mmCIF file of C-alpha atoms and ligand atoms in Angstrom:
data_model
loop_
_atom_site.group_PDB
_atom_site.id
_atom_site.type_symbol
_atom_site.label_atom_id
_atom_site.label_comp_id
_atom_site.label_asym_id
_atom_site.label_seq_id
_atom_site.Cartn_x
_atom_site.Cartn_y
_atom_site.Cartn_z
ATOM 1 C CA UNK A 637 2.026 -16.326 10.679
ATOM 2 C CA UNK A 638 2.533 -14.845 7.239
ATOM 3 C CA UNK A 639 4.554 -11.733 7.575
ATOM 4 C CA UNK A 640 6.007 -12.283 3.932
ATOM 5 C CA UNK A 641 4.988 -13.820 1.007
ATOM 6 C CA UNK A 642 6.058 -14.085 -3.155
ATOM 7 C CA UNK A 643 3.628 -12.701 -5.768
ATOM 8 C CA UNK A 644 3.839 -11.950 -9.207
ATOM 9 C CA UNK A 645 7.746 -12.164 -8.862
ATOM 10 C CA UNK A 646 8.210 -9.603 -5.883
ATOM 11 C CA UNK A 647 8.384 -10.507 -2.256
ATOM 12 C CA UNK A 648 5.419 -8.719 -0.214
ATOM 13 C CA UNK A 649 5.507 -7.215 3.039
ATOM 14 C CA UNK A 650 2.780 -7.926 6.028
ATOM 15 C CA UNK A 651 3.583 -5.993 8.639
ATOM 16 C CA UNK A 652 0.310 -4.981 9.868
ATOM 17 C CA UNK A 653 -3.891 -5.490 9.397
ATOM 18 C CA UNK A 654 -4.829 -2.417 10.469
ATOM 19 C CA UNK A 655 -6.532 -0.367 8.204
ATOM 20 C CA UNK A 656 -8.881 3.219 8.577
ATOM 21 C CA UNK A 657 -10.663 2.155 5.172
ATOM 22 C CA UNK A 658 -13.169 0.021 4.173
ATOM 23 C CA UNK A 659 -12.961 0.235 0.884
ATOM 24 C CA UNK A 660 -15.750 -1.864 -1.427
ATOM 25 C CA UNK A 661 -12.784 -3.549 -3.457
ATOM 26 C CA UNK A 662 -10.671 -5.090 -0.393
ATOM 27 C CA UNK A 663 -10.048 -8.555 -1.271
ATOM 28 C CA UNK A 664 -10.092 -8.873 2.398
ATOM 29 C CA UNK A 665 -13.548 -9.229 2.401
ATOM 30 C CA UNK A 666 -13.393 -12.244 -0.102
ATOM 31 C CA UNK A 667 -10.377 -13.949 0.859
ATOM 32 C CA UNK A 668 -7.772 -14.467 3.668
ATOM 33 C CA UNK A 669 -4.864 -14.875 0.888
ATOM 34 C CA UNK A 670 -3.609 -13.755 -1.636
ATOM 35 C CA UNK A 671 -2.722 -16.594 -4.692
ATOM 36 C CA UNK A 672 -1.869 -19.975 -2.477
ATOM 37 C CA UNK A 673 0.173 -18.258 0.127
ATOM 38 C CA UNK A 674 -1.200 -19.179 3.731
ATOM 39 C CA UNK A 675 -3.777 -16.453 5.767
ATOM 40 C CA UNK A 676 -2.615 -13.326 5.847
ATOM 41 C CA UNK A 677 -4.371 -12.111 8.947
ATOM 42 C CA UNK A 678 -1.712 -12.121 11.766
ATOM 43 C CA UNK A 679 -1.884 -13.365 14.880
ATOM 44 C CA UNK A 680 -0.388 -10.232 16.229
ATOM 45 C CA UNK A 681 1.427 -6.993 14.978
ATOM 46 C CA UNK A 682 5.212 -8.355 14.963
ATOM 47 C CA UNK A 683 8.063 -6.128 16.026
ATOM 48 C CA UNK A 684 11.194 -5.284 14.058
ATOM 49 C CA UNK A 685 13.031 -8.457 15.681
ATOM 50 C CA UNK A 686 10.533 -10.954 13.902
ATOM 51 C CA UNK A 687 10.193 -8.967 10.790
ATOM 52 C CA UNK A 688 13.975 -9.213 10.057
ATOM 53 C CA UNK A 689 13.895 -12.807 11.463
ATOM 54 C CA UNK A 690 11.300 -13.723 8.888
ATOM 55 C CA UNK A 691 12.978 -11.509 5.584
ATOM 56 C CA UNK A 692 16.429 -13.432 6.692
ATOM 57 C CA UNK A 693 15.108 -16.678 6.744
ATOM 58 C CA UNK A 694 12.700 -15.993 3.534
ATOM 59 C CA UNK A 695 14.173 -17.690 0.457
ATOM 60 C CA UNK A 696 14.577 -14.038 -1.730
ATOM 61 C CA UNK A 697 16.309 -16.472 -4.963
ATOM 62 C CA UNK A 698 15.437 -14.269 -8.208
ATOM 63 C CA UNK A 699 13.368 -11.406 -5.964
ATOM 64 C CA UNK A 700 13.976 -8.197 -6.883
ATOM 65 C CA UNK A 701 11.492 -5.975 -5.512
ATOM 66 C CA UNK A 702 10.126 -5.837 -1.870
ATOM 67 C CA UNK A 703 6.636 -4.665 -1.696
ATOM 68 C CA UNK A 704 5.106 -3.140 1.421
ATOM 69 C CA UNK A 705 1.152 -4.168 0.990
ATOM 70 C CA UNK A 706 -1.684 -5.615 2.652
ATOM 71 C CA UNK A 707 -3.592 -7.247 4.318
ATOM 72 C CA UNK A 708 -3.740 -4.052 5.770
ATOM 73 C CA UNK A 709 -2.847 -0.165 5.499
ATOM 74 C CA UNK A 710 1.111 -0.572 5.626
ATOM 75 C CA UNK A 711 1.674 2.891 6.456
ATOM 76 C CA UNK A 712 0.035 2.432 9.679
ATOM 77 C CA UNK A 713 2.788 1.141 11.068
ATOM 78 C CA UNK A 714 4.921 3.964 9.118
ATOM 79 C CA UNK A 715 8.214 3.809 11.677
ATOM 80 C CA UNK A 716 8.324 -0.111 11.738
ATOM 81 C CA UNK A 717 8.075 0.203 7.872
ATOM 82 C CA UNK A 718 10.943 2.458 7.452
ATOM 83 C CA UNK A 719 13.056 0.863 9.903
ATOM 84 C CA UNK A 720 12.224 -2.532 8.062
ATOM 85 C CA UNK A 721 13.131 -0.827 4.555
ATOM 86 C CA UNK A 722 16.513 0.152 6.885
ATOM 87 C CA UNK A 723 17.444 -3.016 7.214
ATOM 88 C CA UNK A 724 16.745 -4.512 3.420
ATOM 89 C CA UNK A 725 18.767 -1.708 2.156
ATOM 90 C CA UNK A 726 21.679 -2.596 4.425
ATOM 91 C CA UNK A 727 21.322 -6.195 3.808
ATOM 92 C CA UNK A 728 20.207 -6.165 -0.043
ATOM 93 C CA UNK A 729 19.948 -4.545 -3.134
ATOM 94 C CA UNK A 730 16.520 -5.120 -3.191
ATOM 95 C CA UNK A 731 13.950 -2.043 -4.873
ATOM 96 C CA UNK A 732 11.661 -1.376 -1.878
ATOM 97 C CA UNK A 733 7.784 -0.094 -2.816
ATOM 98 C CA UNK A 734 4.755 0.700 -0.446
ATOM 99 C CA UNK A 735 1.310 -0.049 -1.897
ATOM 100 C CA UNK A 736 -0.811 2.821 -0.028
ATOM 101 C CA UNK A 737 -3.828 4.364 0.575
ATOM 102 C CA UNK A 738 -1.932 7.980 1.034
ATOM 103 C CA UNK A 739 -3.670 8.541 4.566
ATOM 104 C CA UNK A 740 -0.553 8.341 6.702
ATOM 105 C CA UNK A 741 -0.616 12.338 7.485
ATOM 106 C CA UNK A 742 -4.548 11.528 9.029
ATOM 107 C CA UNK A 743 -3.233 7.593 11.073
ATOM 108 C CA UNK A 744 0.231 9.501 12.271
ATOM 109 C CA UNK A 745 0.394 13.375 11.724
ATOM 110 C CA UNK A 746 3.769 13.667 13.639
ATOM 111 C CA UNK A 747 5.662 11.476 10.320
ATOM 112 C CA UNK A 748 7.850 12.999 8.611
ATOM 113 C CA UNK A 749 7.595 12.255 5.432
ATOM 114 C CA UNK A 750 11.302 12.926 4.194
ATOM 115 C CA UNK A 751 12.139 9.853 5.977
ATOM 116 C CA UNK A 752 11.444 7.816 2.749
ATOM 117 C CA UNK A 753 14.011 9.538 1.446
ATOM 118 C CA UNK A 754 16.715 6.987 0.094
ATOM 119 C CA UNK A 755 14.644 4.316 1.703
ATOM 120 C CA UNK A 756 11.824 3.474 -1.093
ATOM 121 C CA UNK A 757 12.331 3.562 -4.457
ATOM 122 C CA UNK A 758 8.261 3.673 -5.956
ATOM 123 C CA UNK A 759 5.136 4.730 -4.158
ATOM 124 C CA UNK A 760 1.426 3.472 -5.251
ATOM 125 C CA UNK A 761 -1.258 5.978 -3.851
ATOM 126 C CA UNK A 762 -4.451 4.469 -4.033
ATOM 127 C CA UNK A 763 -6.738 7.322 -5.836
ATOM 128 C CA UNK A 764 -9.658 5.488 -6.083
ATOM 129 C CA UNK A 765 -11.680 8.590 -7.035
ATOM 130 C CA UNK A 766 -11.766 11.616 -8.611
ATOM 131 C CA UNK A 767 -13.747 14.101 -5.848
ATOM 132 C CA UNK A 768 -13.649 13.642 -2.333
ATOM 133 C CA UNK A 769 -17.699 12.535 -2.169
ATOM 134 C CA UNK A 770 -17.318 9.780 -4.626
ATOM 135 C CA UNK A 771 -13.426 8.792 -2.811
ATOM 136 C CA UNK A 772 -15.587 8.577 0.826
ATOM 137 C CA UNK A 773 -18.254 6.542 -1.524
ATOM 138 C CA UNK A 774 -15.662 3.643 -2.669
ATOM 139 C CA UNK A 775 -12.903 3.877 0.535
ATOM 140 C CA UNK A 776 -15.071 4.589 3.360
ATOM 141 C CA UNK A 777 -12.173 6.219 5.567
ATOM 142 C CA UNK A 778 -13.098 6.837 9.291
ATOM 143 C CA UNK A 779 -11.393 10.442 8.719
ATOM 144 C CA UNK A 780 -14.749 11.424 6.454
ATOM 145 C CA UNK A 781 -14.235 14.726 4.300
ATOM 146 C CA UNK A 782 -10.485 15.374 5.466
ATOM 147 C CA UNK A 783 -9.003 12.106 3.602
ATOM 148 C CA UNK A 784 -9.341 13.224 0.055
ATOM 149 C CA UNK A 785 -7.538 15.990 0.866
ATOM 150 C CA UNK A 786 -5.065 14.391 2.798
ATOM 151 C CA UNK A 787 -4.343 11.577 0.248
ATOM 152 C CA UNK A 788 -3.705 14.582 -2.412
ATOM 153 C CA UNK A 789 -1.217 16.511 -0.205
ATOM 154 C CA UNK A 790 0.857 13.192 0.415
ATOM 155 C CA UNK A 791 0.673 12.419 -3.055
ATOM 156 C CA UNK A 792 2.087 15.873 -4.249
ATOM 157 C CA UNK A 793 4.533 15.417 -0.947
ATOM 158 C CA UNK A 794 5.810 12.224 -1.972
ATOM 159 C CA UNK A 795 6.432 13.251 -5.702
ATOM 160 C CA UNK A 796 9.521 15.424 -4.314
ATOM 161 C CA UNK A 797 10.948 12.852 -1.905
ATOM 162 C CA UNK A 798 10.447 9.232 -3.517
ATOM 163 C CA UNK A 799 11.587 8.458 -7.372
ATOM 164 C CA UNK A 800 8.486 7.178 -8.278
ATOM 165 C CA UNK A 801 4.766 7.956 -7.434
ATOM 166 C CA UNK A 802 1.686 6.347 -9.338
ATOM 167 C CA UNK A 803 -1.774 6.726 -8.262
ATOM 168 C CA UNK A 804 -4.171 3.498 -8.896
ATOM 169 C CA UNK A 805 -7.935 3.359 -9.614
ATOM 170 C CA UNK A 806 -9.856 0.459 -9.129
ATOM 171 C CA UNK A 807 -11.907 -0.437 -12.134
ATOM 172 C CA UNK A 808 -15.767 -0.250 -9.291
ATOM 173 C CA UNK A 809 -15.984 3.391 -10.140
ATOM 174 C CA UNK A 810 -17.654 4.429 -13.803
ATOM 175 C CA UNK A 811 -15.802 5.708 -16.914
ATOM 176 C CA UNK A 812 -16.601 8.921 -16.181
ATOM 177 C CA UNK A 813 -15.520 8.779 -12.610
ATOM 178 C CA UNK A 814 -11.957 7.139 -14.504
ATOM 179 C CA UNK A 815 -11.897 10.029 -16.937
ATOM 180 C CA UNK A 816 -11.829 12.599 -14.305
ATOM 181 C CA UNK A 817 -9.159 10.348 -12.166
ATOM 182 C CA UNK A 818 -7.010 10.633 -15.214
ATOM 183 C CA UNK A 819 -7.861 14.449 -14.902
ATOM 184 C CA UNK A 820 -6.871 14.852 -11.350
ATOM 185 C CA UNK A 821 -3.337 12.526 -11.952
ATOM 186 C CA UNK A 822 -2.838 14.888 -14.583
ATOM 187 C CA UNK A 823 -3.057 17.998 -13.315
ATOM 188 C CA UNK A 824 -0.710 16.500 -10.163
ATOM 189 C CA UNK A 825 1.505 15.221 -12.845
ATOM 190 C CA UNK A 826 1.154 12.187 -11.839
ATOM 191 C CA UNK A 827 1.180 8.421 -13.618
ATOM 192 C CA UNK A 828 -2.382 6.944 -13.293
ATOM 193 C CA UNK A 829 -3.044 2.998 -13.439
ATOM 194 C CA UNK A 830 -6.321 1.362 -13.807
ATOM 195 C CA UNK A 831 -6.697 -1.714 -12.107
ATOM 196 C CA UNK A 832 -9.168 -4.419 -12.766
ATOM 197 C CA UNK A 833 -11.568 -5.726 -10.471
ATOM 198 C CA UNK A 834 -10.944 -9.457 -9.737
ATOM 199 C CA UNK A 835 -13.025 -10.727 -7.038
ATOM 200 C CA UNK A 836 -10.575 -14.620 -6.786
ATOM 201 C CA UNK A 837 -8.283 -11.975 -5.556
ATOM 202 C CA UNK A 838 -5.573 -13.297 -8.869
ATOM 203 C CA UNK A 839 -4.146 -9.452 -8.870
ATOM 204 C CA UNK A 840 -3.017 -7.992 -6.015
ATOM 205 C CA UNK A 841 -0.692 -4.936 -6.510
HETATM 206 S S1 LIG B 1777 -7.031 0.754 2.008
HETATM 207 FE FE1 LIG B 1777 -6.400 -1.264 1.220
HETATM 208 S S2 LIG B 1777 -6.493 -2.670 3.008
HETATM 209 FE FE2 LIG B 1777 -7.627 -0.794 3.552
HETATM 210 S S3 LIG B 1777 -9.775 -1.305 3.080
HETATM 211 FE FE3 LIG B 1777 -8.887 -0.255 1.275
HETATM 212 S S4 LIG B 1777 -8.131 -1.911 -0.072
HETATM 213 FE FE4 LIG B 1777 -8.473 -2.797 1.980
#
């Protein structure tokens, strides 16, 4: 079972495959990988114990960044996370990111987020939209209205906690639906990056 894997020069972070979106991107729909790593569907949730059994015995040579990503919505399993990002700090001087769709405060609404506090260096918030009809359009969220919202609030929340917060936008939506993204990072102060569709699943980050 694949509970971490290199790409792109950073070691990535499995830790769960649960997910409340659906979005019409997800490489999970085309692939069970990511590059040649082996499937990334696990055969079950694994607890701290294994996920600190499987970072020690990972070969981290040259790694610089740990990623906290798919196959999955990381921030589902929010506490496991943090207590994972615990243990890398303690253990190495590794930069620590979660790749996010920015619904935690909807899938757990007792975190608190100050707990990333000191514990991840870079948050990407998946915008994915620029209005919450079009976001529900392209992520397909079981929460329905609320998660636009919701994704917004932890954005601006996270802004004040963790040093770095970018939103992404997936390349499916139009230019003008990009335009306005850029409008909405903007106004939130926010970086914005556009990412490009790639169905062979060559980018994921
Ligand atoms: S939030 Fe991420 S893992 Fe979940 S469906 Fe969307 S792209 Fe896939």
């Amino acid at each position: 079972m694949t509970i971490f894997y290199e790409f792109g020069g950073a070691l990535y972070a499995n830790i769960t495959n649960k997910c409340p979106c659906a979005c019409t991107f997800c490489i999970r729909k085309n692939s069970d990988s990511v590059g040649t790593n082996d499937s990334l569907w696990l055969e079950h949730e694994p607890d701290l114990n294994e996920i600190t059994g499987a970072f020690d015995s990972f070969d981290k040579s040259g790694l610089k960044e740990l990623v906290f990503c798919g196959y999955g919505e990381p921030m589902e399993r929010a506490d496991i996370l943090l207590e994972t990002a615990r243990y890398v700090k303690e253990h190495t001087d590794m930069k620590i990111r979660i790749n996010t769709n920015g619904l935690v405060g909807l899938i757990n609404p007792r975190f608190d987020i100050s707990g990333l506090k000191g514990l991840i260096d870079s948050i990407s918030i998946s915008l994915n939209a620029p209005d919450a009809e079009s976001y529900n359009r392209v992520t397909r969220p079981k929460f329905g209205e609320e998660a636009f919202g919701a994704m917004l609030s932890f954005a601006k929340a996270a802004k004040g906690i963790v040093g770095e917060v970018k939103f992404t936008v997936v390349d499916v939506i139009s230019a003008e639906e990009i335009r306005r993204c850029k409008a909405v990072a903007a106004e939130l102060g926010i970086p914005l990056r556009i990412r490009h569709y790639i169905t062979d699943n060559v980018k994921y980050e």
